[in-house]
mmCIF file with all atom_site columns, C-alpha atoms in Angstrom:
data_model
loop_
_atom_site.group_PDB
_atom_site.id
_atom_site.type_symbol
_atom_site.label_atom_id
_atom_site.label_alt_id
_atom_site.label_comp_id
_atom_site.label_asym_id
_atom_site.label_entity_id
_atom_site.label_seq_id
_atom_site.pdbx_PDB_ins_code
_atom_site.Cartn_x
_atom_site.Cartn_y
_atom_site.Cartn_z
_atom_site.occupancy
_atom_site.B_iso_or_equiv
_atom_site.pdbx_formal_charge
_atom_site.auth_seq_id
_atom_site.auth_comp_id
_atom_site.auth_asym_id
_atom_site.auth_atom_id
_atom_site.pdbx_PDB_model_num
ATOM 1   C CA . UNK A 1 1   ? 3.747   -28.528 10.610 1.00 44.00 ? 1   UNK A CA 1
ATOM 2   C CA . UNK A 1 2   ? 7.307   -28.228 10.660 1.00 49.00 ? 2   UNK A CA 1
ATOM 3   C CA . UNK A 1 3   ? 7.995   -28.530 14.954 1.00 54.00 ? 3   UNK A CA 1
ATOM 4   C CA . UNK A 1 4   ? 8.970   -31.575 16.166 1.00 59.00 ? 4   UNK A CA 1
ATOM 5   C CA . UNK A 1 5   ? 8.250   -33.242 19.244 1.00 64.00 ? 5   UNK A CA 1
ATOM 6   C CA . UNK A 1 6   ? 7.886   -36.847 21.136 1.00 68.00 ? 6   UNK A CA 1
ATOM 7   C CA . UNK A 1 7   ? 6.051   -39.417 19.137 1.00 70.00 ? 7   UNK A CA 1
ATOM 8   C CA . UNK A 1 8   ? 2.454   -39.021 19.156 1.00 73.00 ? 8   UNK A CA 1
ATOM 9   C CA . UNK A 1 9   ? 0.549   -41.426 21.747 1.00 83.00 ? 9   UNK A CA 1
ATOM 10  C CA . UNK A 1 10  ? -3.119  -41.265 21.092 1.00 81.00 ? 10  UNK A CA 1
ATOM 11  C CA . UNK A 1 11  ? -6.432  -42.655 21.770 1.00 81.00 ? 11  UNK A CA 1
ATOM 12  C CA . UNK A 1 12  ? -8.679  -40.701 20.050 1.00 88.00 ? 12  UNK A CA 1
ATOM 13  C CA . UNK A 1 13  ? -10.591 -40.047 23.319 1.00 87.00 ? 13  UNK A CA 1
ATOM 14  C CA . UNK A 1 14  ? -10.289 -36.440 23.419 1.00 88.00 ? 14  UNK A CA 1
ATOM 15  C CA . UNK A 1 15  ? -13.129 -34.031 21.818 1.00 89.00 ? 15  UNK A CA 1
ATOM 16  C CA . UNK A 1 16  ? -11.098 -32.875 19.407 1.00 92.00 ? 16  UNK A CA 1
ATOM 17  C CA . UNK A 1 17  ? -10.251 -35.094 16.251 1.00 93.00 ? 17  UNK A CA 1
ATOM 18  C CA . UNK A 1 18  ? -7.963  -35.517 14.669 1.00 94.00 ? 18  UNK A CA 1
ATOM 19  C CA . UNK A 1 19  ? -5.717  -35.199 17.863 1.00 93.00 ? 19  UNK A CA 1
ATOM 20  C CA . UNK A 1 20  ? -3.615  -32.111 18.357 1.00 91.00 ? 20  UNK A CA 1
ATOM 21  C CA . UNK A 1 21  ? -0.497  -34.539 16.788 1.00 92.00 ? 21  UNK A CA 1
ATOM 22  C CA . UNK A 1 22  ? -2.378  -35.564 13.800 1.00 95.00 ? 22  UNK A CA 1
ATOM 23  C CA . UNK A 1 23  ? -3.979  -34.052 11.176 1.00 96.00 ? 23  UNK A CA 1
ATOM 24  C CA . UNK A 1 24  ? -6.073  -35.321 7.815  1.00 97.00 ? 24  UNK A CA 1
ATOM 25  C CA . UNK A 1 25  ? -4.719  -34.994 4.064  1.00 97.00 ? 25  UNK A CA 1
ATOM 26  C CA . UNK A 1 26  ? -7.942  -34.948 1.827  1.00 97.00 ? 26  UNK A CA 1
ATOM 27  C CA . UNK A 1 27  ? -9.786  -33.264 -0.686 1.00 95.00 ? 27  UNK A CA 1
ATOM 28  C CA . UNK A 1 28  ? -13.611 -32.556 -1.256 1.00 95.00 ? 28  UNK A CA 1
ATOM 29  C CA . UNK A 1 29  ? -15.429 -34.553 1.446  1.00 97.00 ? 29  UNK A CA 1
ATOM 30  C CA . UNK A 1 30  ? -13.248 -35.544 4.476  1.00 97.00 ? 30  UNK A CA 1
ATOM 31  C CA . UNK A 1 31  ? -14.572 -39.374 5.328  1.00 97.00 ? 31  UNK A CA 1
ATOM 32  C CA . UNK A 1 32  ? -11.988 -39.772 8.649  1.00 97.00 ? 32  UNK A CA 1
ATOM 33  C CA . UNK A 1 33  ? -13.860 -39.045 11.483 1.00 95.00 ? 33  UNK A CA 1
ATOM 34  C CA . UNK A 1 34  ? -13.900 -39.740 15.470 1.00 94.00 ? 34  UNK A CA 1
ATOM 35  C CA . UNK A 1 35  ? -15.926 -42.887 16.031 1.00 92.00 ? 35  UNK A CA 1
ATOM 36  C CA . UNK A 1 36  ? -17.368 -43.310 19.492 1.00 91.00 ? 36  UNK A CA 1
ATOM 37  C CA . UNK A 1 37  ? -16.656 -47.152 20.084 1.00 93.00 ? 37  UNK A CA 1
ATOM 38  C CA . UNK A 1 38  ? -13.011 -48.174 21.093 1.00 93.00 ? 38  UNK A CA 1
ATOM 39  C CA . UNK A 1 39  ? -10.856 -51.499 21.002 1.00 94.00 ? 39  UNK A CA 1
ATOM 40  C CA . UNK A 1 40  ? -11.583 -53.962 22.735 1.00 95.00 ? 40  UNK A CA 1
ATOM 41  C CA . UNK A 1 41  ? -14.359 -51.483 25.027 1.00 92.00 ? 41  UNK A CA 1
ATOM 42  C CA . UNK A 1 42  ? -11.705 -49.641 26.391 1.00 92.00 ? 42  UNK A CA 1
ATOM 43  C CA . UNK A 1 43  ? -11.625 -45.675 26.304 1.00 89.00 ? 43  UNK A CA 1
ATOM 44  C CA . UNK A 1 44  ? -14.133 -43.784 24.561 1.00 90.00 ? 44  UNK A CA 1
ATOM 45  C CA . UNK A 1 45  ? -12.770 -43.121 20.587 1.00 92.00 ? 45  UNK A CA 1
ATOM 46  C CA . UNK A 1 46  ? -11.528 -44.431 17.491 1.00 95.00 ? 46  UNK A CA 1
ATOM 47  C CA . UNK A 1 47  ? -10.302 -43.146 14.456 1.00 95.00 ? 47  UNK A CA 1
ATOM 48  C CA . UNK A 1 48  ? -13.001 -44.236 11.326 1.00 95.00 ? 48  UNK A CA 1
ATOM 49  C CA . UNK A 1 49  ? -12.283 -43.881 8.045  1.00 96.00 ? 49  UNK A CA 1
ATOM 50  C CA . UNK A 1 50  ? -16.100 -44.245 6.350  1.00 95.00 ? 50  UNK A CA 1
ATOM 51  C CA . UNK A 1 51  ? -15.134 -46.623 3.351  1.00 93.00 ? 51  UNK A CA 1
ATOM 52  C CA . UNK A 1 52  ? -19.024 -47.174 3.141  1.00 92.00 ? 52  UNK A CA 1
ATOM 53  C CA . UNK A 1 53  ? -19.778 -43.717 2.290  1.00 93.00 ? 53  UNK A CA 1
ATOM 54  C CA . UNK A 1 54  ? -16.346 -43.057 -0.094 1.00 95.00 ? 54  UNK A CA 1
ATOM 55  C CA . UNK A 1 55  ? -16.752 -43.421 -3.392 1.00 94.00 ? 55  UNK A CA 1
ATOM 56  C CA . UNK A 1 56  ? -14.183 -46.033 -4.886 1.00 94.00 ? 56  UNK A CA 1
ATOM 57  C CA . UNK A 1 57  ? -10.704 -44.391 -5.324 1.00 95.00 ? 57  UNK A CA 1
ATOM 58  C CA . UNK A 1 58  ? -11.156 -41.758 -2.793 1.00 97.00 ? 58  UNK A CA 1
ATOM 59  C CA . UNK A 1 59  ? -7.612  -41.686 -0.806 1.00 98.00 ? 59  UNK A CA 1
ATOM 60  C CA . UNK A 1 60  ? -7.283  -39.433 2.287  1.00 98.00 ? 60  UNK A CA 1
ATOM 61  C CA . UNK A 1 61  ? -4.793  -39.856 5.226  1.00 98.00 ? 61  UNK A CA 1
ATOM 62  C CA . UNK A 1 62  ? -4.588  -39.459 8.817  1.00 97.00 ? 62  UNK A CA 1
ATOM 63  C CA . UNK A 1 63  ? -0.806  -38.053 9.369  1.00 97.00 ? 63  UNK A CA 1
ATOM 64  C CA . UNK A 1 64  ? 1.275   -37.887 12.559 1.00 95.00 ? 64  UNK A CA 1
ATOM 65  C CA . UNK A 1 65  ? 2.646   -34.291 13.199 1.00 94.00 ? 65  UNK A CA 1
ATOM 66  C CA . UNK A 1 66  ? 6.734   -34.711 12.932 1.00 94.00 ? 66  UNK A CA 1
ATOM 67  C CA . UNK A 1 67  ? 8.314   -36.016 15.971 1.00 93.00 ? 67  UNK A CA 1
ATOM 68  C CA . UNK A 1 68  ? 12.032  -36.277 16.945 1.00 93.00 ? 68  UNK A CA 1
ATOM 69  C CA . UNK A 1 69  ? 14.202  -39.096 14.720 1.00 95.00 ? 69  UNK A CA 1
ATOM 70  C CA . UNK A 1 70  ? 12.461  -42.584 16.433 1.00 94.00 ? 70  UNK A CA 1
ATOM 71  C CA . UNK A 1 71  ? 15.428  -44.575 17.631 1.00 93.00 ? 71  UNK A CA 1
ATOM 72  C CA . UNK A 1 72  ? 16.089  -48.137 16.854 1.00 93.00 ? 72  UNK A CA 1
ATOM 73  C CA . UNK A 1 73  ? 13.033  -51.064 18.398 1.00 92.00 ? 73  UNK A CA 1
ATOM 74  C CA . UNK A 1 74  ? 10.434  -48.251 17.668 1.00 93.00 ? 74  UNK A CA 1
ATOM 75  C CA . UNK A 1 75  ? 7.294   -49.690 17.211 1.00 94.00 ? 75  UNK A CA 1
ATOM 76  C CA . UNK A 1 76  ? 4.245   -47.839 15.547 1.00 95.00 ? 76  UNK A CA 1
ATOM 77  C CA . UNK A 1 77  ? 1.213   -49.894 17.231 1.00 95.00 ? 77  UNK A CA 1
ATOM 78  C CA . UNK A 1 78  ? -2.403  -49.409 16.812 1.00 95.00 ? 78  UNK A CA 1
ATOM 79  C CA . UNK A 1 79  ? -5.905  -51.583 17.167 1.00 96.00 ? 79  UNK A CA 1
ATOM 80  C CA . UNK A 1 80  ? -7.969  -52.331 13.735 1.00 96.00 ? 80  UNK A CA 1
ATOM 81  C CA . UNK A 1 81  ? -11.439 -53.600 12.803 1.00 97.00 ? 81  UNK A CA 1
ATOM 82  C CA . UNK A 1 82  ? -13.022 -54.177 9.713  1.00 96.00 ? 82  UNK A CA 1
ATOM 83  C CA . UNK A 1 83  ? -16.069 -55.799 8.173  1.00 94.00 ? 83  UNK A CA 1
ATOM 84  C CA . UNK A 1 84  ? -16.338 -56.125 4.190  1.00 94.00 ? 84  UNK A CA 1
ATOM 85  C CA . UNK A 1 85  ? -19.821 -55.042 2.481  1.00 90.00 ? 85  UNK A CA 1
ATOM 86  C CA . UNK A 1 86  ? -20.123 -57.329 -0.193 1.00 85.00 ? 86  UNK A CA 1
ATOM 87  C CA . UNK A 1 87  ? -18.245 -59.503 -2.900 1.00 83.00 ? 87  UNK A CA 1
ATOM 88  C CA . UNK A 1 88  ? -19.793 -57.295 -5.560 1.00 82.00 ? 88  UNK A CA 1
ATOM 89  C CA . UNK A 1 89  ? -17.476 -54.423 -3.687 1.00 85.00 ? 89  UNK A CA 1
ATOM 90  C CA . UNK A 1 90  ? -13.814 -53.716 -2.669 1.00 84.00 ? 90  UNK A CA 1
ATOM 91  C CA . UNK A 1 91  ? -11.299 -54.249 -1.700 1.00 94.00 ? 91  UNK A CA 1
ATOM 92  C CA . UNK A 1 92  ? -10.664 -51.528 0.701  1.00 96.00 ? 92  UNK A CA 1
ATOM 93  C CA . UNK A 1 93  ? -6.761  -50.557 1.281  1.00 97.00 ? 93  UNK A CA 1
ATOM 94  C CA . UNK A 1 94  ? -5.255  -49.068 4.602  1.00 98.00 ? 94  UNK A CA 1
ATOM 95  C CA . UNK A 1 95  ? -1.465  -48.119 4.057  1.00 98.00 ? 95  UNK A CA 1
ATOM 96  C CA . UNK A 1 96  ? 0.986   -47.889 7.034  1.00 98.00 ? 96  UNK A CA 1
ATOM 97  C CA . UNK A 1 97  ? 3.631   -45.626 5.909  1.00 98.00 ? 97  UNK A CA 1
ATOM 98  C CA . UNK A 1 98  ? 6.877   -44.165 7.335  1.00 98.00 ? 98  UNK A CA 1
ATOM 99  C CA . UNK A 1 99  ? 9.034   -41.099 6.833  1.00 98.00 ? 99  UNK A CA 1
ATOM 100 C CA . UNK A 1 100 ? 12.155  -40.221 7.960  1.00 97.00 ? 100 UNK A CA 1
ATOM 101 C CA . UNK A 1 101 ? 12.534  -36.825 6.134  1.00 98.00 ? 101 UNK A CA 1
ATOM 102 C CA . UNK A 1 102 ? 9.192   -34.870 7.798  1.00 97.00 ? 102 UNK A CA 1
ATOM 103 C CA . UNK A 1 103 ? 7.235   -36.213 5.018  1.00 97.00 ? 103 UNK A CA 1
ATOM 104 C CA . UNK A 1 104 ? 8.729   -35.679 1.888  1.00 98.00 ? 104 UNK A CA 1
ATOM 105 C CA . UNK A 1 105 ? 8.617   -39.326 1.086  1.00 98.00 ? 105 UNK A CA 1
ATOM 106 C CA . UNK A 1 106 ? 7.282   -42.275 2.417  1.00 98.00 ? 106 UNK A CA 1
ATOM 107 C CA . UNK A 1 107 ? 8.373   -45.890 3.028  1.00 97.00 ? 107 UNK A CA 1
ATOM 108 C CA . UNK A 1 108 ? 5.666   -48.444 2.901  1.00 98.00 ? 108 UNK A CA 1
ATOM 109 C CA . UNK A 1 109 ? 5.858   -50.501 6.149  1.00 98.00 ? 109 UNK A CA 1
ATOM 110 C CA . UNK A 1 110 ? 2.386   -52.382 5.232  1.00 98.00 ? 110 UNK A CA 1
ATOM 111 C CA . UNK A 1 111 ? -0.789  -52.711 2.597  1.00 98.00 ? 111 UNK A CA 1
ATOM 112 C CA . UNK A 1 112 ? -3.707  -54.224 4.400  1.00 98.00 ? 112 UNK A CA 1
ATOM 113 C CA . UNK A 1 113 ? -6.766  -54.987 2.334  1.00 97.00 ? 113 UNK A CA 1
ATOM 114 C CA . UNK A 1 114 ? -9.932  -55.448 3.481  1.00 96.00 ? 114 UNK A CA 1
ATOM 115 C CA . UNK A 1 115 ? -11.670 -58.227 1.260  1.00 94.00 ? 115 UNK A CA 1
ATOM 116 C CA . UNK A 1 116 ? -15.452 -59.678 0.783  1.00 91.00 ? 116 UNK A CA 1
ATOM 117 C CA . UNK A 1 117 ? -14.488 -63.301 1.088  1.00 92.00 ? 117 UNK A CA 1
ATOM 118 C CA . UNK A 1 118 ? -12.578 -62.828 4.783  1.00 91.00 ? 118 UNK A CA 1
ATOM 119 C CA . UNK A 1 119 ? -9.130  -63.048 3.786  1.00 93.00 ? 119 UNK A CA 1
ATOM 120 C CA . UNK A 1 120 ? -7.802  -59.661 3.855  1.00 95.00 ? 120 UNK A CA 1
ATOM 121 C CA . UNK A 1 121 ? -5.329  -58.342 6.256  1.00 96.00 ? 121 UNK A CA 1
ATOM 122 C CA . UNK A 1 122 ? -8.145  -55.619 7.454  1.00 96.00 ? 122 UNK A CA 1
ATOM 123 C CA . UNK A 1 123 ? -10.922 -58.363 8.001  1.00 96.00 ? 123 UNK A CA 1
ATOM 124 C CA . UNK A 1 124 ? -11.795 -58.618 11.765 1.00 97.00 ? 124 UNK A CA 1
ATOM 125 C CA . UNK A 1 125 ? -15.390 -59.710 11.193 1.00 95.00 ? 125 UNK A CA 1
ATOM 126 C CA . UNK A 1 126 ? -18.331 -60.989 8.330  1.00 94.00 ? 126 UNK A CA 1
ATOM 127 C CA . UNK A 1 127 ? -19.675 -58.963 5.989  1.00 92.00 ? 127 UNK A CA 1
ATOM 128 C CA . UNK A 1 128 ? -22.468 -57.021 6.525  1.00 92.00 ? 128 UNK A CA 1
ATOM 129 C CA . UNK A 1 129 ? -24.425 -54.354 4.037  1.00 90.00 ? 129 UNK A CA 1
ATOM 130 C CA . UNK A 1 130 ? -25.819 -52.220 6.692  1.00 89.00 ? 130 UNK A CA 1
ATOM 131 C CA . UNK A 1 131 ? -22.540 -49.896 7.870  1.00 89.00 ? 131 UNK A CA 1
ATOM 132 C CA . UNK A 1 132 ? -20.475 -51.373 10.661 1.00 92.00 ? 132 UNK A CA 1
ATOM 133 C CA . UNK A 1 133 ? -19.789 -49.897 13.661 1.00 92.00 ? 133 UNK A CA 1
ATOM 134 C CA . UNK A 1 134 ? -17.212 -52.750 15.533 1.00 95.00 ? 134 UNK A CA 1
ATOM 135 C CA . UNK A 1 135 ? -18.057 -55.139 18.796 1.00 96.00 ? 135 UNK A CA 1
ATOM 136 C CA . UNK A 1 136 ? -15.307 -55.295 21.469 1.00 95.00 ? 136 UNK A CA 1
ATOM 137 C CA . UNK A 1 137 ? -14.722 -58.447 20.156 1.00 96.00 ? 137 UNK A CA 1
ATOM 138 C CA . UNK A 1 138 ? -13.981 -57.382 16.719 1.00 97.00 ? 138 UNK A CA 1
ATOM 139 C CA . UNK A 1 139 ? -10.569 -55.603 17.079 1.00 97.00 ? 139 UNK A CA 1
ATOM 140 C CA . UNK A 1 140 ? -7.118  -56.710 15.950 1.00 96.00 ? 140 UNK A CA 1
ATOM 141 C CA . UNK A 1 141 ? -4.027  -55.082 17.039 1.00 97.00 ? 141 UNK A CA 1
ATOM 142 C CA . UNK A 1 142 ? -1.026  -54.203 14.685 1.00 96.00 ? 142 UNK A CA 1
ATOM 143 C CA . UNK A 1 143 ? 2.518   -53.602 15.414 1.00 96.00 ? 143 UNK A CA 1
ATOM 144 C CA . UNK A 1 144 ? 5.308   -52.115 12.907 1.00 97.00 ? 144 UNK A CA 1
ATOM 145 C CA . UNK A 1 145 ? 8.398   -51.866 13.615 1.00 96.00 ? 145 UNK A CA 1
ATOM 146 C CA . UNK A 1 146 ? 9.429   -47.923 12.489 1.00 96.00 ? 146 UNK A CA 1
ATOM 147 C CA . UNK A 1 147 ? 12.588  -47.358 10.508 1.00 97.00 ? 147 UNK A CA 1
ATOM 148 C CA . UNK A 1 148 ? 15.442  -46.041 12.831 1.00 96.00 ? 148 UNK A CA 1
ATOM 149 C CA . UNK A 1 149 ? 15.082  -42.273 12.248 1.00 97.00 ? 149 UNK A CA 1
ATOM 150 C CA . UNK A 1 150 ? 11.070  -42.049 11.321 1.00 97.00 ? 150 UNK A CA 1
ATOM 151 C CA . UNK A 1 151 ? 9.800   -38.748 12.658 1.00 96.00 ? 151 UNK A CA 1
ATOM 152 C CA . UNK A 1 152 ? 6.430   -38.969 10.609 1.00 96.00 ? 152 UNK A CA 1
ATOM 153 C CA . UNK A 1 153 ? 3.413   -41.945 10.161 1.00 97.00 ? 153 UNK A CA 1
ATOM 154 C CA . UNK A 1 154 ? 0.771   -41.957 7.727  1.00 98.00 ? 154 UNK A CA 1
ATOM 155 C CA . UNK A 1 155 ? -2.454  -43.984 7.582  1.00 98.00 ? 155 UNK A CA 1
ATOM 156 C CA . UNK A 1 156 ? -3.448  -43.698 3.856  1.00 98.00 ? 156 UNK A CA 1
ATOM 157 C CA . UNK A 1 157 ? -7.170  -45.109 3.250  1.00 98.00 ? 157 UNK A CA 1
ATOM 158 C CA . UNK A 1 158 ? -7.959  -46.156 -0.280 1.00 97.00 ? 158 UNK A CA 1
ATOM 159 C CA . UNK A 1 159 ? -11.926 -47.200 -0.729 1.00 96.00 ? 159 UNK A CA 1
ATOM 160 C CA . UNK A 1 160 ? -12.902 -49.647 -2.345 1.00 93.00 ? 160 UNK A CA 1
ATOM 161 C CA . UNK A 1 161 ? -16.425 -48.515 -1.530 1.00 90.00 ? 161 UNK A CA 1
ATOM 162 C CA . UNK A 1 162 ? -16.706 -51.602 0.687  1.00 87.00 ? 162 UNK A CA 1
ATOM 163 C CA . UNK A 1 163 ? -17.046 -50.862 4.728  1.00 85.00 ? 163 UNK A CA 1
#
């Protein structure tokens, strides 16, 4: 998608996912889906990328459509949870990227790994081997500041095969 418009503002409450100003980069099986819990209890959606069902190495993304050149004290914000599966699996890698040329390339703003012993940046709760579907209580928020000129995001999952 080559238009460009305002930066998107989402909440993944709509029937339709990904939102009209996102769309998925994947092959074979597409594991980002609409989940029907929300941060914190508020609204009706998420964004889920099923790490528990992706076989380790799988790497799809959930991409902004391109939106007019952000200006300086951007801020890309969004809410996270995560729960590890075991130590025996993982980690599990979300990547927070930035473009400024409609996607050609990509500036990596943040790696957060997900991690059995509690420690990654994508931990917001224990680990649990049945598949984990978030509590209110379970959410962390994230804030990035974008590059002056960013008119396209990227959330690239990597599984680990964790959760």
């Amino acid at each position: 998608n080559t238009s460009v418009s305002a930066a998107p503002c989402d909440d993944f409450s709509g029937v339709k996912f990904p939102p009209a100003s996102m769309y998925e980069e994947f092959s074979g099986t597409n594991y980002w889906t609409k989940n029907s819990v929300s941060a914190y209890g508020i609204g009706t959606g998420s964004a889920k990328f099923d790490f528990y069902s992706a076989s380790v190495g799988t790497v799809q993304s959930l991409v902004s459509n391109n939106f007019t050149n952000a200006a300086a004290n951007t801020y890309l914000t969004f809410d996270e949870a995560y729960a590890p599966y075991s130590s025996s699996f993982g980690p599990d890698t979300l990547v927070v990227e930035a473009s400024s040329n409609l996607g050609v390339s990509y500036t990596e703003l943040a790696t957060l790994l997900g991690k059995a012993d509690g420690t990654g940046e994508l931990n917001t709760a224990p680990a649990t081997t049945s598949a984990f579907l978030p509590l209110n209580s379970q959410w962390r928020p994230n804030i990035y500041t974008l590059p002056s000129g960013t008119n396209k995001v990227r959330l690239k999952a990597k599984s680990g095969f964790g959760n």
